[in-house]
Amino acid sequence: MSNHLKCLIFDVDGTLANTEKDGHRVAFNRAFEDAGLGWHWSEELYGKLLTVSGGKERIRYYIEQYQADFESETDISELIPRLHQVKTKYYLQLLNGGVIQLRPGTKRLIQEAKGFGITLAIATTSSLPNVTALLEKHLDLDWFKVIAAGDIVPKKKPSPDIYHYVIDRLGFSPETMIVIEDSDNGLEAATAAGLTTIVTVNSYTEQQDFSNAALVISDLGEPNQPCRVIQGSLNAKYLDLASISSLI
Ligand code: XBP
Ligand code: MG
């Protein structure tokens, strides 16, 4: 194995698991329903709203763009975090109920990396309870040396701040780290922090511009379930550590 690769940094939503359509989106809608707001985010509308990362930021953007006449009894700056808290409760219920499963290859690759002593980290816009719950249910919290999530940095992706945070905490040179992301916002954030990035697309992101990625694939793949290469080259049927190391 190459001596150069020291760390893999994973995004969560859309990368480790397809959390958005059947998880976050449904949880937002349940929170809106509880509050009697009459708002509903369809699968299609949610795709547009995903241009804004961060749940609280997404609600604010929705109000500004789609509910311009909305008048709230409480100040919007109080309403948004309250809605978001309820949304988080519903998301955790969905997650713990088994609605969210890992994407192909994620557990295999993470276990392989762990076996080779590669440091693992998380860089996500999602709130910390969502991330810890996913890792506890499907992987292991202790496998990840740094979990950077939610409001830990004020500016969310596409700002590189969350990646700068991980780099600072780990103390590795960016050239020794590889990021796995699923979206243009995530790619932009990682690239601006000087990190080489592999993209695994999903239905919400497959049409986005990933020209700055080192490799774009359909998913991480499994030995019996090869991935599709969309951009770049991969000398294997699925993404393994040797293929990742060759990108450094
Ligand atoms: C994830 C997000 C998050 C989730 C919802 O983006 O943008 O906002 O959609 O989570 P990325 P919260 O995968 O690029 O990190 O509601 O907890 O924000
Ligand atoms: Mg993502």
Coordinates of C-alpha atoms and ligand atoms in Angstrom, one line a residue:
M1 CA 0.0 0.0 0.0
S2 CA 1.2 3.5 -0.8
N3 CA 2.9 5.4 2.1
H4 CA 1.3 8.6 1.0
L5 CA -2.4 8.1 1.8
K6 CA -3.0 8.9 5.5
C7 CA -6.6 9.8 5.7
L8 CA -10.0 9.3 4.1
I9 CA -12.6 12.0 4.8
F10 CA -16.2 11.1 4.2
D11 CA -19.2 13.3 3.6
V12 CA -22.4 11.8 5.0
D13 CA -25.6 12.8 3.3
G14 CA -25.7 11.3 -0.2
T15 CA -22.3 9.7 0.3
L16 CA -22.4 7.2 3.1
A17 CA -26.1 6.8 2.7
N18 CA -28.9 8.2 0.5
T19 CA -30.4 10.2 3.4
E20 CA -32.1 13.0 1.6
K21 CA -35.2 11.9 -0.2
D22 CA -36.6 9.4 2.3
G23 CA -35.0 10.8 5.4
H24 CA -34.3 14.5 5.7
R25 CA -37.1 15.5 3.2
V26 CA -39.7 13.4 5.0
A27 CA -38.6 14.7 8.4
F28 CA -38.8 18.4 7.2
N29 CA -42.4 17.7 5.9
R30 CA -43.4 16.1 9.3
A31 CA -42.1 19.1 11.2
F32 CA -44.0 21.5 8.9
E33 CA -47.1 19.5 9.4
D34 CA -46.8 19.5 13.2
A35 CA -46.5 23.3 13.0
G36 CA -49.6 23.5 10.8
L37 CA -47.7 25.4 8.1
G38 CA -49.2 23.7 5.1
W39 CA -45.8 23.5 3.4
H40 CA -44.8 20.3 1.5
W41 CA -41.4 19.6 -0.1
S42 CA -41.9 17.3 -3.0
E43 CA -39.1 15.1 -4.2
E44 CA -38.6 17.5 -7.2
L45 CA -38.7 20.7 -5.1
Y46 CA -36.3 19.2 -2.6
G47 CA -33.8 18.7 -5.4
K48 CA -33.9 22.4 -6.0
L49 CA -33.6 23.2 -2.3
L50 CA -30.6 21.0 -2.0
T51 CA -28.5 23.7 -3.6
V52 CA -28.5 25.2 -0.1
S53 CA -26.7 23.1 2.4
G54 CA -27.7 23.0 6.0
G55 CA -31.3 22.3 7.2
K56 CA -31.8 25.6 8.9
E57 CA -30.4 27.5 6.0
R58 CA -32.6 25.5 3.6
I59 CA -35.8 26.4 5.5
R60 CA -34.8 30.1 5.4
Y61 CA -34.1 29.9 1.7
Y62 CA -37.5 28.2 1.1
I63 CA -39.3 30.9 3.0
E64 CA -37.5 33.7 1.1
Q65 CA -37.9 32.1 -2.3
Y66 CA -41.3 30.2 -2.1
Q67 CA -43.2 31.7 0.8
A68 CA -42.5 35.4 0.3
D69 CA -45.9 36.4 1.9
F70 CA -45.4 34.2 4.9
E71 CA -46.2 35.9 8.2
S72 CA -45.2 34.2 11.4
E73 CA -46.5 34.9 14.9
T74 CA -43.0 34.3 16.1
D75 CA -39.8 35.8 14.7
I76 CA -38.5 33.7 11.8
S77 CA -35.1 33.5 13.5
E78 CA -36.8 31.7 16.4
L79 CA -39.2 29.7 14.2
I80 CA -36.5 28.1 12.0
P81 CA -34.4 26.5 14.8
R82 CA -37.6 25.3 16.5
L83 CA -38.8 23.7 13.2
H84 CA -35.3 22.2 12.7
Q85 CA -35.3 20.7 16.2
V86 CA -38.5 18.9 15.5
K87 CA -37.2 17.9 12.1
T88 CA -34.1 16.3 13.7
K89 CA -36.4 14.3 16.1
Y90 CA -38.3 12.9 13.1
Y91 CA -35.1 12.2 11.1
L92 CA -33.7 10.2 14.0
Q93 CA -36.9 8.2 14.3
L94 CA -36.7 7.4 10.6
L95 CA -33.0 6.4 10.8
N96 CA -33.5 4.3 13.9
G97 CA -36.5 2.7 12.2
G98 CA -34.2 1.4 9.4
V99 CA -35.4 3.7 6.6
I100 CA -31.8 4.7 5.9
Q101 CA -29.3 2.1 4.7
L102 CA -25.6 2.6 3.8
R103 CA -24.7 2.9 0.1
P104 CA -22.9 0.0 -1.6
G105 CA -19.3 -0.3 -0.8
T106 CA -19.1 2.2 2.1
K107 CA -18.7 -0.3 4.9
R108 CA -16.3 -2.5 2.9
L109 CA -14.1 0.5 2.0
I110 CA -14.1 1.9 5.5
Q111 CA -13.2 -1.5 7.0
E112 CA -10.4 -2.0 4.4
A113 CA -9.0 1.5 5.3
K114 CA -9.2 0.7 9.0
G115 CA -7.3 -2.5 8.4
F116 CA -4.5 -0.6 6.8
G117 CA -4.3 2.0 9.6
I118 CA -5.7 4.8 7.5
T119 CA -7.2 7.6 9.6
L120 CA -11.0 8.1 9.0
A121 CA -12.8 11.4 9.4
I122 CA -16.2 12.9 8.7
A123 CA -16.9 16.3 7.2
T124 CA -20.6 17.1 6.9
T125 CA -23.1 19.9 6.9
S126 CA -25.7 17.7 8.7
S127 CA -26.3 18.2 12.4
L128 CA -24.1 16.1 14.8
P129 CA -27.0 13.9 16.3
N130 CA -27.9 12.8 12.7
V131 CA -24.3 11.7 12.0
T132 CA -23.6 10.0 15.3
A133 CA -26.9 8.1 15.0
L134 CA -26.0 6.9 11.5
L135 CA -22.5 5.8 12.5
E136 CA -23.7 4.1 15.6
K137 CA -26.4 2.2 13.7
H138 CA -24.4 1.1 10.7
L139 CA -20.7 1.5 11.4
D140 CA -18.9 2.5 14.6
L141 CA -18.4 6.0 16.1
D142 CA -14.9 5.1 17.4
W143 CA -13.6 4.3 13.9
F144 CA -13.6 8.1 13.1
K145 CA -10.9 10.3 14.6
V146 CA -12.6 13.6 13.7
I147 CA -16.4 14.1 13.2
A148 CA -16.9 17.6 11.9
A149 CA -20.6 18.3 11.6
G150 CA -23.3 21.0 11.4
D151 CA -22.7 24.3 13.0
I152 CA -19.1 23.5 14.1
V153 CA -18.1 26.1 11.5
P154 CA -20.4 29.0 10.8
K155 CA -20.2 28.8 7.0
K156 CA -21.4 25.5 5.5
K157 CA -20.4 23.9 2.2
P158 CA -19.5 25.1 -0.5
S159 CA -17.3 27.0 2.0
P160 CA -14.1 25.0 2.6
D161 CA -14.3 25.8 6.3
I162 CA -15.4 22.3 7.4
Y163 CA -12.5 20.8 5.5
H164 CA -10.0 23.3 7.0
Y165 CA -11.4 22.3 10.4
V166 CA -10.7 18.6 9.8
I167 CA -7.2 19.3 8.3
D168 CA -6.3 21.4 11.3
R169 CA -7.6 18.9 13.8
L170 CA -5.7 16.0 12.2
G171 CA -2.5 17.8 11.3
F172 CA -1.9 15.9 8.1
S173 CA -0.9 17.6 4.9
P174 CA -3.9 17.9 2.5
E175 CA -1.9 16.0 -0.2
T176 CA -2.1 12.9 2.0
M177 CA -5.8 12.9 2.3
I178 CA -8.7 11.9 0.0
V179 CA -12.3 13.1 0.3
I180 CA -15.4 11.2 -0.8
E181 CA -18.3 13.4 -1.7
D182 CA -21.6 13.3 -3.6
S183 CA -22.4 16.9 -4.5
D184 CA -21.1 20.0 -6.3
N185 CA -21.2 21.9 -3.0
G186 CA -19.1 19.2 -1.3
L187 CA -16.6 19.0 -4.2
E188 CA -16.2 22.8 -4.2
A189 CA -15.6 22.9 -0.4
A190 CA -13.0 20.1 -0.5
T191 CA -11.3 21.4 -3.6
A192 CA -11.0 24.9 -2.1
A193 CA -9.3 23.3 0.9
G194 CA -6.7 21.7 -1.4
L195 CA -8.1 18.1 -1.1
T196 CA -8.3 15.5 -3.9
T197 CA -11.9 14.4 -4.2
I198 CA -13.7 11.3 -5.5
V199 CA -17.4 11.8 -6.2
T200 CA -20.1 9.1 -5.9
V201 CA -23.2 10.4 -7.6
N202 CA -26.8 9.9 -6.7
S203 CA -30.1 10.8 -8.4
Y204 CA -30.1 14.3 -6.9
T205 CA -26.5 15.1 -8.0
E206 CA -25.8 13.1 -11.2
Q207 CA -26.3 16.1 -13.5
Q208 CA -24.0 18.4 -11.5
D209 CA -20.6 19.6 -12.7
F210 CA -17.8 17.5 -11.2
S211 CA -14.9 18.6 -13.5
N212 CA -12.7 19.2 -10.5
A213 CA -13.0 15.7 -9.2
A214 CA -10.2 13.1 -9.5
L215 CA -12.8 10.4 -10.2
V216 CA -16.5 10.3 -10.6
I217 CA -18.3 6.9 -10.1
S218 CA -21.9 5.7 -9.7
D219 CA -21.2 4.4 -6.2
L220 CA -18.2 2.7 -4.4
G221 CA -19.2 -0.7 -5.7
E222 CA -18.8 -4.2 -4.3
P223 CA -16.9 -7.2 -5.7
N224 CA -20.2 -8.6 -6.8
Q225 CA -21.8 -5.3 -7.7
P226 CA -19.3 -3.3 -9.9
C227 CA -19.5 0.5 -10.0
R228 CA -19.8 2.6 -13.2
V229 CA -17.0 5.0 -14.0
I230 CA -18.5 8.4 -15.1
Q231 CA -15.3 10.5 -15.2
G232 CA -11.6 9.6 -14.8
S233 CA -10.2 6.0 -14.7
L234 CA -10.5 3.2 -12.3
N235 CA -8.5 -0.1 -12.8
A236 CA -10.8 -2.1 -10.7
K237 CA -14.5 -3.1 -10.7
Y238 CA -15.1 -1.3 -7.4
L239 CA -13.3 1.4 -5.4
D240 CA -10.7 -0.1 -3.1
L241 CA -7.8 1.4 -1.2
A242 CA -5.2 0.6 -3.9
S243 CA -7.2 2.6 -6.4
I244 CA -7.6 5.5 -4.0
S245 CA -3.9 5.6 -3.2
S246 CA -3.1 5.8 -7.0
L247 CA -4.9 9.1 -7.1
I248 CA -2.4 10.7 -4.7
Ligands
XBP1 C1 -26.1 17.8 3.8 C2 -27.0 18.8 4.1 C3 -27.8 18.7 5.3 C4 -28.9 17.7 5.3 C5 -29.9 18.0 6.4 O1 -25.1 18.2 2.9 O2 -27.1 19.8 3.4 O3 -28.4 20.0 5.5 O4 -29.7 17.9 4.1 O5 -29.2 18.0 7.7 P1 -23.7 17.5 2.8 P2 -29.6 19.1 8.8 O6 -23.9 16.1 2.4 O7 -23.0 18.3 1.7 O8 -22.9 17.7 4.1 O9 -31.0 19.3 8.7 O10 -29.1 18.5 10.1 O11 -28.8 20.4 8.4
MG2 MG -23.5 15.1 0.6

